[in-house]
Coordinates of C-alpha atoms in Angstrom, one line a residue:
X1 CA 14.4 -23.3 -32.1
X2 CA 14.3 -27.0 -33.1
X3 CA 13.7 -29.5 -29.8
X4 CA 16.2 -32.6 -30.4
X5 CA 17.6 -35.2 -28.1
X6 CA 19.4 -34.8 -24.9
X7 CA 22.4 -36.7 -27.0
X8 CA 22.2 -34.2 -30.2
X9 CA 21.8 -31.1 -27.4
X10 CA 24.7 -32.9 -25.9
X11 CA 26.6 -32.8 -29.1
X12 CA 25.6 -29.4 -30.3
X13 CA 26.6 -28.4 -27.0
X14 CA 30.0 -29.9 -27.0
X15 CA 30.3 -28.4 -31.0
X16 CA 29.4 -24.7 -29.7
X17 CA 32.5 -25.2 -27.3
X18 CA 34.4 -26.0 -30.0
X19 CA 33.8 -23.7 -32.1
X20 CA 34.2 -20.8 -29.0
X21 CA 30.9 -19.5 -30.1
X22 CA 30.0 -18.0 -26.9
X23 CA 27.6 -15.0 -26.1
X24 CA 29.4 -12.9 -24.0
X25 CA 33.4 -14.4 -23.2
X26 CA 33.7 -11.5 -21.1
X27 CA 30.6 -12.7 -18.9
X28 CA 31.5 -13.9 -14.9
X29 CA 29.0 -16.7 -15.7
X30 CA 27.9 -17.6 -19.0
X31 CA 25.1 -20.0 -19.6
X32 CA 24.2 -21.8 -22.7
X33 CA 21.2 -23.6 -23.7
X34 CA 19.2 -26.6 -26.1
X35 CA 16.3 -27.2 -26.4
X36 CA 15.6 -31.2 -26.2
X37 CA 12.6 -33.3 -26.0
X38 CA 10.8 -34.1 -22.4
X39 CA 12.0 -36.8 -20.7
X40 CA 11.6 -37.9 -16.5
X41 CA 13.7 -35.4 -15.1
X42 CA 14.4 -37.1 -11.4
X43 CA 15.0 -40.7 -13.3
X44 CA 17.7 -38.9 -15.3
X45 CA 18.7 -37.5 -12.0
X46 CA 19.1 -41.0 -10.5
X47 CA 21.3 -42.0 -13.4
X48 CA 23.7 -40.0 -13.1
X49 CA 27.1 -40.7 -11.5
X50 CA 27.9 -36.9 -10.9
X51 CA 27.8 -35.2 -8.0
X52 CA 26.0 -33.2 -6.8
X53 CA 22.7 -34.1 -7.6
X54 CA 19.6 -31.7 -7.1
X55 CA 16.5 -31.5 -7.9
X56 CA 13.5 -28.8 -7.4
X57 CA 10.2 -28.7 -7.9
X58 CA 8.0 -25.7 -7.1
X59 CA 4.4 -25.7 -5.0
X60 CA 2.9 -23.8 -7.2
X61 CA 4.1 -23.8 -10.6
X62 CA 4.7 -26.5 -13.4
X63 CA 8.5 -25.9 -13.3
X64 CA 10.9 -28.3 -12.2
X65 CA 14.5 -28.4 -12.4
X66 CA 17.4 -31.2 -12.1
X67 CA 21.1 -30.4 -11.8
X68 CA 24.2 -32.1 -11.6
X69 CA 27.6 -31.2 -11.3
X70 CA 29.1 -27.5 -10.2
X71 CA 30.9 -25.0 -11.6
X72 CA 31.2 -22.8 -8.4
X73 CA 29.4 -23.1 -4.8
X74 CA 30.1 -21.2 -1.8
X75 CA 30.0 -23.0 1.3
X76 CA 30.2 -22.8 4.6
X77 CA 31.3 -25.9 7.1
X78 CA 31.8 -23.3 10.1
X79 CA 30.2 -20.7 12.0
X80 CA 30.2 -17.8 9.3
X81 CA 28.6 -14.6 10.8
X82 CA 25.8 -12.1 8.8
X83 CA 28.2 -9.6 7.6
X84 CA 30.4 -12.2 6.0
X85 CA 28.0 -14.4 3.9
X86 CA 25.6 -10.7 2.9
X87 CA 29.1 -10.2 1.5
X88 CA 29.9 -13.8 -0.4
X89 CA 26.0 -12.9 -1.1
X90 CA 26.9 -9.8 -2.9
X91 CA 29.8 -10.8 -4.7
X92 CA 27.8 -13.7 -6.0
X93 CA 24.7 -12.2 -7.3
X94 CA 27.1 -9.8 -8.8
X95 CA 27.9 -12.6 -11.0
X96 CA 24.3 -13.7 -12.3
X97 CA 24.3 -11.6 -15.6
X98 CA 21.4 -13.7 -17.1
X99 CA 18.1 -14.0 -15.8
X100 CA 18.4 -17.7 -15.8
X101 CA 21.3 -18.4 -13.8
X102 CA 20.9 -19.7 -10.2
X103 CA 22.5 -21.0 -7.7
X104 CA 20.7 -24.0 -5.9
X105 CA 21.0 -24.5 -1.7
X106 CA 20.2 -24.2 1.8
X107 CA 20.5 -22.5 4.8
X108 CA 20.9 -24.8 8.1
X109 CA 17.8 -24.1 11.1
X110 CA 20.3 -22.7 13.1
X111 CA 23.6 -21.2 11.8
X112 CA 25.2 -21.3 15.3
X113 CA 25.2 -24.8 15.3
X114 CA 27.4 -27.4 13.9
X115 CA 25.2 -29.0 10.5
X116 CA 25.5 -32.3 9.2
X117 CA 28.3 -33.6 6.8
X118 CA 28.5 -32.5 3.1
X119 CA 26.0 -29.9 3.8
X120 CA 27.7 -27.1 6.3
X121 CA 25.4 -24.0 7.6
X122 CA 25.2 -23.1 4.7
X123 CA 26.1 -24.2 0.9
X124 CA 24.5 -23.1 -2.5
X125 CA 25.7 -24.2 -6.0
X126 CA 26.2 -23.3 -8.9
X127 CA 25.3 -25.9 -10.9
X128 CA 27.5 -27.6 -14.5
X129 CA 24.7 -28.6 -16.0
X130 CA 20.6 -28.5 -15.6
X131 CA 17.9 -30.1 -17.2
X132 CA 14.9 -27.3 -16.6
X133 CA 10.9 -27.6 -17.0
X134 CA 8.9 -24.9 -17.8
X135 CA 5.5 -25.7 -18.5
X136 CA 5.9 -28.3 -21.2
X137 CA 9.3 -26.9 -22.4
X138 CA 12.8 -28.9 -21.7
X139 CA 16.0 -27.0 -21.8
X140 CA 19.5 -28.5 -21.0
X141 CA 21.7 -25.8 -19.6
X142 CA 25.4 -26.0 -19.3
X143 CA 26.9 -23.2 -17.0
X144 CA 30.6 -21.8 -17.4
X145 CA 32.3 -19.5 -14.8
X146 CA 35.1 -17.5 -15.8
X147 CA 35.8 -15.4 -12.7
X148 CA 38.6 -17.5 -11.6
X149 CA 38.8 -19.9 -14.5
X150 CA 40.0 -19.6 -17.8
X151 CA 38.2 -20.2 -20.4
X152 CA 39.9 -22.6 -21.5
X153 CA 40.0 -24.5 -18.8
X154 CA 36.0 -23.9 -18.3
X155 CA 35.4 -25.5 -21.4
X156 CA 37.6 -28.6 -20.8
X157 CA 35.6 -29.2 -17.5
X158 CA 32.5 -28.7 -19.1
X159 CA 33.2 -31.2 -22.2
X160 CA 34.0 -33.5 -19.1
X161 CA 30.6 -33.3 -17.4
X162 CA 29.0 -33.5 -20.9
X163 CA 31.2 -36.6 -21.9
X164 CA 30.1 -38.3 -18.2
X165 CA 26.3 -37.8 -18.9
X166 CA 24.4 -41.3 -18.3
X167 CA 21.0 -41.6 -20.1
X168 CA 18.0 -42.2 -18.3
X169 CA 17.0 -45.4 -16.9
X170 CA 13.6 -46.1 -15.1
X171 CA 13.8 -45.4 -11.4
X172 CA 13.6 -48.2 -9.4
X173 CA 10.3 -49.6 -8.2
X174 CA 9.2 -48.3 -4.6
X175 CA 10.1 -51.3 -1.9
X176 CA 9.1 -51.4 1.3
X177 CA 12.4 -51.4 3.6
X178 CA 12.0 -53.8 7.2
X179 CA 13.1 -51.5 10.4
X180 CA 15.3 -53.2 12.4
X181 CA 15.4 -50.2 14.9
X182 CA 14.0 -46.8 16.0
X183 CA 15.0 -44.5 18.2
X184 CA 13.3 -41.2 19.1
X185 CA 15.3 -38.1 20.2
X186 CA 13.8 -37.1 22.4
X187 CA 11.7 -39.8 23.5
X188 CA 8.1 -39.9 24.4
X189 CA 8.8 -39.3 28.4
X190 CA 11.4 -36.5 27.6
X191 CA 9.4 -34.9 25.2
X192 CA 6.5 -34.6 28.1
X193 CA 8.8 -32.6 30.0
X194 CA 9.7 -30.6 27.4
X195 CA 6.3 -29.6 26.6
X196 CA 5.7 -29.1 30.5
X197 CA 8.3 -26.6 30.7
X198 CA 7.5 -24.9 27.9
X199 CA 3.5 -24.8 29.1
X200 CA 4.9 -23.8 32.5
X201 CA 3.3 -20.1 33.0
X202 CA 6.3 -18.1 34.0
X203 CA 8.3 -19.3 31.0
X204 CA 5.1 -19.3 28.8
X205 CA 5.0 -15.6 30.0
X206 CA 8.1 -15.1 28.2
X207 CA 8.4 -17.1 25.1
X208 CA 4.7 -17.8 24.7
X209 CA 5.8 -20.4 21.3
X210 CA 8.4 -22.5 21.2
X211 CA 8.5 -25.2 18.1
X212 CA 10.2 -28.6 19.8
X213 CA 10.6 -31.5 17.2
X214 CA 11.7 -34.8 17.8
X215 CA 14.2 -36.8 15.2
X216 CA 13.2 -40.3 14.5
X217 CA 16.8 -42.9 13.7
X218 CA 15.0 -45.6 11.7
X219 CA 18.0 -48.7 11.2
X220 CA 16.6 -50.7 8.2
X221 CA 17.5 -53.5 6.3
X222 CA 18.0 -52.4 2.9
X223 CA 18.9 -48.4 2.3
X224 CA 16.1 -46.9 -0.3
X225 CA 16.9 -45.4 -3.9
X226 CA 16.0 -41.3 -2.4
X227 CA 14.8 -40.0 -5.6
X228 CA 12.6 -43.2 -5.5
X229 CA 10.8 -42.2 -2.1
X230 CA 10.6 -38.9 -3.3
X231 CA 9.1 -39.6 -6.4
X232 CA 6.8 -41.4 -4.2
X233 CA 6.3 -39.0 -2.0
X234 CA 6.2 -36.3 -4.8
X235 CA 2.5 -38.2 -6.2
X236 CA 1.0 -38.1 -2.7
X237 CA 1.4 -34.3 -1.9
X238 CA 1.8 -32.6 -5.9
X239 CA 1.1 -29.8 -3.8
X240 CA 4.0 -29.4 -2.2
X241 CA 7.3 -28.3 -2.6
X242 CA 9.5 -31.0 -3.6
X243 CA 13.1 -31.2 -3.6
X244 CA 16.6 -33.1 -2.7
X245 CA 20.4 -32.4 -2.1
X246 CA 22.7 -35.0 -2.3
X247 CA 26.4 -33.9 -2.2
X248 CA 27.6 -37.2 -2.1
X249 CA 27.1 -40.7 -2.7
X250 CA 27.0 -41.1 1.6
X251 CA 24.2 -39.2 2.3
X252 CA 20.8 -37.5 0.5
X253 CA 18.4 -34.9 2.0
X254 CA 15.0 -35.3 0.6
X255 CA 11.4 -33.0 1.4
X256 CA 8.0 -32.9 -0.1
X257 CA 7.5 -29.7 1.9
X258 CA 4.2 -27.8 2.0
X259 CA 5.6 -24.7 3.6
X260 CA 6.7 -21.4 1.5
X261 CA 9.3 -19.3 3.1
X262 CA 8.7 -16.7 0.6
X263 CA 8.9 -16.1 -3.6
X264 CA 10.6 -12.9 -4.6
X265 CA 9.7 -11.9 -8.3
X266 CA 11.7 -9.0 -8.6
X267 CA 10.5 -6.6 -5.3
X268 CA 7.3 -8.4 -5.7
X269 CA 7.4 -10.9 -2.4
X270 CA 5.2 -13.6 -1.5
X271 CA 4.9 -15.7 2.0
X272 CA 2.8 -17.1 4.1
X273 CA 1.7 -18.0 7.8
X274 CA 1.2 -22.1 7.5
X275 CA 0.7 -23.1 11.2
X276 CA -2.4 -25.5 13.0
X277 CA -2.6 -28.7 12.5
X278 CA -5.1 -31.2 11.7
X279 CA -5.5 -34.8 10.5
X280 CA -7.7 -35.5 7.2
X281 CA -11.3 -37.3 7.4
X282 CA -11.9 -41.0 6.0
X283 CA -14.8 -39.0 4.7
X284 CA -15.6 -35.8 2.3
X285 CA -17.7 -35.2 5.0
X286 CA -16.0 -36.0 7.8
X287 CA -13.2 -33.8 6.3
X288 CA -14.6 -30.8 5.9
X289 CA -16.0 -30.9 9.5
X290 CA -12.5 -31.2 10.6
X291 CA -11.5 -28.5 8.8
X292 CA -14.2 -26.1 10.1
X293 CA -12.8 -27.4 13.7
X294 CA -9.4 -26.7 12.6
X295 CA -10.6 -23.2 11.8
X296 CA -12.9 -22.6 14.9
X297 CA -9.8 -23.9 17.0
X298 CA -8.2 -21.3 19.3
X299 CA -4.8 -22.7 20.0
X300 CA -4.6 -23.2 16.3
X301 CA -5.6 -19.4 15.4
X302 CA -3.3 -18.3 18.3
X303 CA -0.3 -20.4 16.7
X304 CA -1.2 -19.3 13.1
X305 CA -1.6 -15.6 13.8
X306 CA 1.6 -15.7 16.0
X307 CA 3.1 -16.6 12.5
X308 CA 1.1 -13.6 10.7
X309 CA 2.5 -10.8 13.0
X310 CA 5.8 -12.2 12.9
X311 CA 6.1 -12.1 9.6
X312 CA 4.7 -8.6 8.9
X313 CA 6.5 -7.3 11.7
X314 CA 10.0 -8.9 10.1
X315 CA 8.9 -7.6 6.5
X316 CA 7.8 -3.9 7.9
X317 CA 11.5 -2.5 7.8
X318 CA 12.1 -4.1 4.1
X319 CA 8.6 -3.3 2.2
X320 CA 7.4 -0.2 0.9
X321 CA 3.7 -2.0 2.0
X322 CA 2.9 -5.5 4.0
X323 CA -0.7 -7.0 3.0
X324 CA -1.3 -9.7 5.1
X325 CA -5.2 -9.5 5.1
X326 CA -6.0 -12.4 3.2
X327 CA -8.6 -14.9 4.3
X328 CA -7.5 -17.7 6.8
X329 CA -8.0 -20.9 4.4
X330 CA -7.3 -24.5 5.3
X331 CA -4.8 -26.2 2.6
X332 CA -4.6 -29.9 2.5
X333 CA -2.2 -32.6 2.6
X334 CA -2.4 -36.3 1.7
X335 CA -2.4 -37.3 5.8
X336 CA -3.1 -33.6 7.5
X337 CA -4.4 -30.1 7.3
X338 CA -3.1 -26.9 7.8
X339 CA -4.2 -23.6 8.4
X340 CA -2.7 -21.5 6.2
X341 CA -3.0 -17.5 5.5
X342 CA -1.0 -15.3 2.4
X343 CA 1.2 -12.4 3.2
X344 CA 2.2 -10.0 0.4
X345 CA 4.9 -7.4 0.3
X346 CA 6.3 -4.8 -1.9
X347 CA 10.3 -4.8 -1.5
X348 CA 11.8 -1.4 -1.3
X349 CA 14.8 -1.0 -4.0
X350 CA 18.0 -2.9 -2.8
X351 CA 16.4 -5.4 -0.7
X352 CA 18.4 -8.7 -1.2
X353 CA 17.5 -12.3 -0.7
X354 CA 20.2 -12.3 2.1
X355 CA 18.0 -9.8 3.9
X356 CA 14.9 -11.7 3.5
X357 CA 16.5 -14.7 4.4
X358 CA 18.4 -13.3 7.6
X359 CA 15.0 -11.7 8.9
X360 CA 12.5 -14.5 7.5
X361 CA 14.2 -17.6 8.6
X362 CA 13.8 -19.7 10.9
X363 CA 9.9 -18.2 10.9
X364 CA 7.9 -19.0 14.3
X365 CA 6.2 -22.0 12.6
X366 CA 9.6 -23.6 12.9
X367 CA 11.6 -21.7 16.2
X368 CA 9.1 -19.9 18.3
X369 CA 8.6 -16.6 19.8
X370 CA 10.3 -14.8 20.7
X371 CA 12.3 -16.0 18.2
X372 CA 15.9 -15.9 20.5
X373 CA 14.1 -17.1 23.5
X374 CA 12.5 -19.8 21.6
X375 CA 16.1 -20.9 19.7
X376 CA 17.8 -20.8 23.2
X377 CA 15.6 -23.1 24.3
X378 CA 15.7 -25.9 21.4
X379 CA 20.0 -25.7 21.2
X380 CA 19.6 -26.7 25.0
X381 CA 17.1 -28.9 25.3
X382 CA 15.7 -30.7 22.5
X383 CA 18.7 -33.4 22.4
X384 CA 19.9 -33.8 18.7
X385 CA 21.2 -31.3 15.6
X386 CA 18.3 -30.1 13.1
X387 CA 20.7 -29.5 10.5
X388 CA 19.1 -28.4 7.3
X389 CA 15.9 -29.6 8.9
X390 CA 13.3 -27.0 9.2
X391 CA 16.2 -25.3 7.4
X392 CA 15.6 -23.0 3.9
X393 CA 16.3 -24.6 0.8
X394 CA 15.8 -22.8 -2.6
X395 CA 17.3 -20.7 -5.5
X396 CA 18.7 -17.8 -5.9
X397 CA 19.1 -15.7 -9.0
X398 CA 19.1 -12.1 -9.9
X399 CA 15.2 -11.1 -10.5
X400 CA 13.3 -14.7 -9.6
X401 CA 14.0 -16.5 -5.9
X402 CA 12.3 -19.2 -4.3
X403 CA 12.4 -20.7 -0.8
X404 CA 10.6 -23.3 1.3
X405 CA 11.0 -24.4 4.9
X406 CA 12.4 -27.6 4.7
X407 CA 9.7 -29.9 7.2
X408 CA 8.4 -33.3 6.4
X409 CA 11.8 -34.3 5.4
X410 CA 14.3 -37.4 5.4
X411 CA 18.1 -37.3 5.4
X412 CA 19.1 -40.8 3.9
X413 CA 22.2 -42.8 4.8
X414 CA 23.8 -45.8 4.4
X415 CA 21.9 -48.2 6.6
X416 CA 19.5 -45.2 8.4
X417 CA 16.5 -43.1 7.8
X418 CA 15.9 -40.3 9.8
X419 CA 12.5 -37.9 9.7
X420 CA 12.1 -35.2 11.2
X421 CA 8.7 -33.6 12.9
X422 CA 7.7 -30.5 14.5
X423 CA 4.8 -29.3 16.5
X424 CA 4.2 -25.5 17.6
X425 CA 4.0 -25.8 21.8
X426 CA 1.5 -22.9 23.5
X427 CA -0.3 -22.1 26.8
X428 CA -2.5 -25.2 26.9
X429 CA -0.6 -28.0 24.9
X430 CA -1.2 -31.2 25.8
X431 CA 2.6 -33.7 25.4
X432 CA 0.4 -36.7 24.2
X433 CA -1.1 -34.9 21.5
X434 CA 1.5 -33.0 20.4
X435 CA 3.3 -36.7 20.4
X436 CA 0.8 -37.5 17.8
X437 CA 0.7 -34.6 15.9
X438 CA 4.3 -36.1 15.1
X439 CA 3.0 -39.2 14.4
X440 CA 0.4 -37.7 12.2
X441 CA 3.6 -35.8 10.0
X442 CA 5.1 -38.6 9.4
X443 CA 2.6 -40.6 8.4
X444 CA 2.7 -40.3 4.7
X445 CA 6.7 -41.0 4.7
X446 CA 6.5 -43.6 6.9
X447 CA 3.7 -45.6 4.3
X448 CA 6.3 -45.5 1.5
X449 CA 9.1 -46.4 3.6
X450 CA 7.4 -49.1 6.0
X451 CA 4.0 -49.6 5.9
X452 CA 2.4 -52.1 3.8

């Protein structure tokens, strides 16, 4: 197949819907595709004036995908219980014929709880149109859904979209933005107690981890481009998973996340126990010494392998086998460490990602253990609403799935930043340095946002 332009893709799309020369009209979803040129897939992103905008980039793979637009979502403003999204699930995945069809989303930390606006508990998309990575191949996608749409009618939105598609323009240079105010929920002297009572023994003796987090308001002067900071953000930690929601002009959700909540290839199923924290050395030296600390540390090897037999113990009922006997490693961030340990699986047949998700997430690196106890306590206490924070955000599709935990992340609003930052709380943590394990999170945001 010939690469051309995104305009004579865009053209040859438009002429293949003209022409009704479709693959399969009788399809719930069909999906068509050009190959084009390469061009910067998050300033093309930017550019556009469709909504809504996403954009995905794996952790460990040269893929990376942008999408605007939908053809169908499902989403979910209010309390929605297990047996009715596995069924929206079902119906769903019933729909992705093709191998390369996904739908896009996320999954709120806590479902019982109201989420933020534009995003619900839970929403996934179906996206118009894609521009997808693979390697050094480009491919525009255009998506049509026919299960409650006409064809005809499919087309005429999709010429729409097409018609509506803004070239790219650079993004905009990286400014520093001037804070006119912060506020911490909870503050410094709450979040003491809150460490306290979690450290207390007799509720220790129960819910030996709980995860608190704190939510930092920044006020600011000027409100940054988002796909700016995460481009930003995106060349400090390439090892991360990087992606953003935005709905709607209002508001943008943005992570350069280096947590995996797991990778389904088919049954084959991939995850991992990333909890212990340390900060990086000024030194190659100096680094590696804190990594062998990290490593030698036993609150941090309590916290990660609390993570471990969680995990296997979750996967257990779902796998025909659970190897989670690979090496405890240390993997490295642009600001912090983490200690960090690969769990395999093999599915047994039938296992959907709405089972994985419903038993995976929100893993202890995130809630605690016991993982009721531990959510019981953060709906009561910790002050403010997560949201999609610490939430799962990925794809779904028929044989290939993808989900990270959604930490070191920034929803951005008109006038406000707020980050978001976690620390695991055992027998033995100390509240001032947990309070700057936070700090030490959101260091490398808070340089491209603030710091000079």
């Amino acid at each position: 197949m010939s690469v051309t332009s995104l305009s004579q893709a865009v053209a040859s799309l438009k002429q293949r819907l003209a022409e009704f020369a479709l693959p399969n009209a009788h399809a719930p979803v069909i999906q068509l595709k050009e190959t084009v040129n390469s061009l910067p897939l998050m300033a093309w992103l930017a550019s556009q004036h469709q909504f809504p905008k996403i954009y995905w980039h794996g952790r460990d793979s040269d893929e990376e995908t942008a999408t605007i637009g939908s053809c169908h979502q499902f989403y979910f403003e209010q309390s929605i219980s297990d047996e009715q999204l596995a069924s929206v699930y079902q119906q769903q995945l019933g729909c992705l014929t093709e191998p390369g069809i996904r739908y896009y989303g996320g999954i709120a930390f806590d479902r019982r709880e109201a989420s933020w606006p534009d995003f619900g508990r839970v929403r996934f998309v179906l996206p118009r149109i894609e521009l997808r990575r693979q390697q050094q191949g480009y491919e525009l996608l255009l998506n049509l859904r026919l299960e409650q749409n006409s064809l005809s009618q499919e087309i005429e939105r999709a010429c729409i979209a097409l018609d509506q598609l803004c070239p790219a323009q650079p993004l905009s240079p990286p400014r520093k933005t001037e804070v006119l105010a912060r506020v911490d929920i909870p503050n410094q002297s709450r979040w003491q107690e809150l460490v306290e009572a979690v450290t207390d023994p007799a509720f220790n003796a129960e819910t030996p981890k709980v995860v608190l987090s704190r939510h930092s308001q920044l006020k600011v002067a000027e409100t940054p481009n988002p796909w700016t900071v995460l481009a930003s953000w995106q060349g400090r930690n390439r090892n991360s998973f990087q992606f953003g929601f935005q709905f709607s002009p209002e508001r943008c959700f943005i992570s350069c996340s280096p947590e995996r909540l797991y990778q389904r290839n088919d049954q084959q199923l991939k995850t991992e126990a990333l909890a212990g924290t340390a900060v990086r050395g000024l030194t190659p030296a100096e680094d590696e010494q804190l990594a062998q600390q990290l490593l030698d540390d036993a609150k941090n090897s309590v916290e990660n392998q609390f993570v471990r037999t969680h995990i296997m113990q979750e996967l257990a009922p779902l796998s025909d086998e659970v190897d989670g006997h690979a090496p405890l490693k240390i993997f490295k961030l642009n600001h912090i460490q983490h200690l960090h340990r690969v769990i395999a699986a093999q599915l047994k047949n039938n296992v959907s990602d709405f089972q994985l998700l419903q038993a995976m997430h929100p893993t202890p690196a995130v809630g605690g253990l016991p993982k009721a106890n531990a959510m019981d306590f953060i709906r009561d206490h910790e002050g403010y609403n997560r949201g999609w924070y610490a939430g799962a955000c990925g794809y779904l599709s028929r044989h290939v799935s993808e989900f990270s935990v959604a930490i070191r992340s920034a929803l951005i609003e008109p006038g406000t930043i707020n980050l978001f930052a976690g620390a695991g709380i055992l027998a033995g943590s100390d509240p001032l340095s947990e309070w700057q394990e936070l700090e030490n999170k959101l260091a490398t945001i808070m340089s491209i946002l603030v710091d000079f």
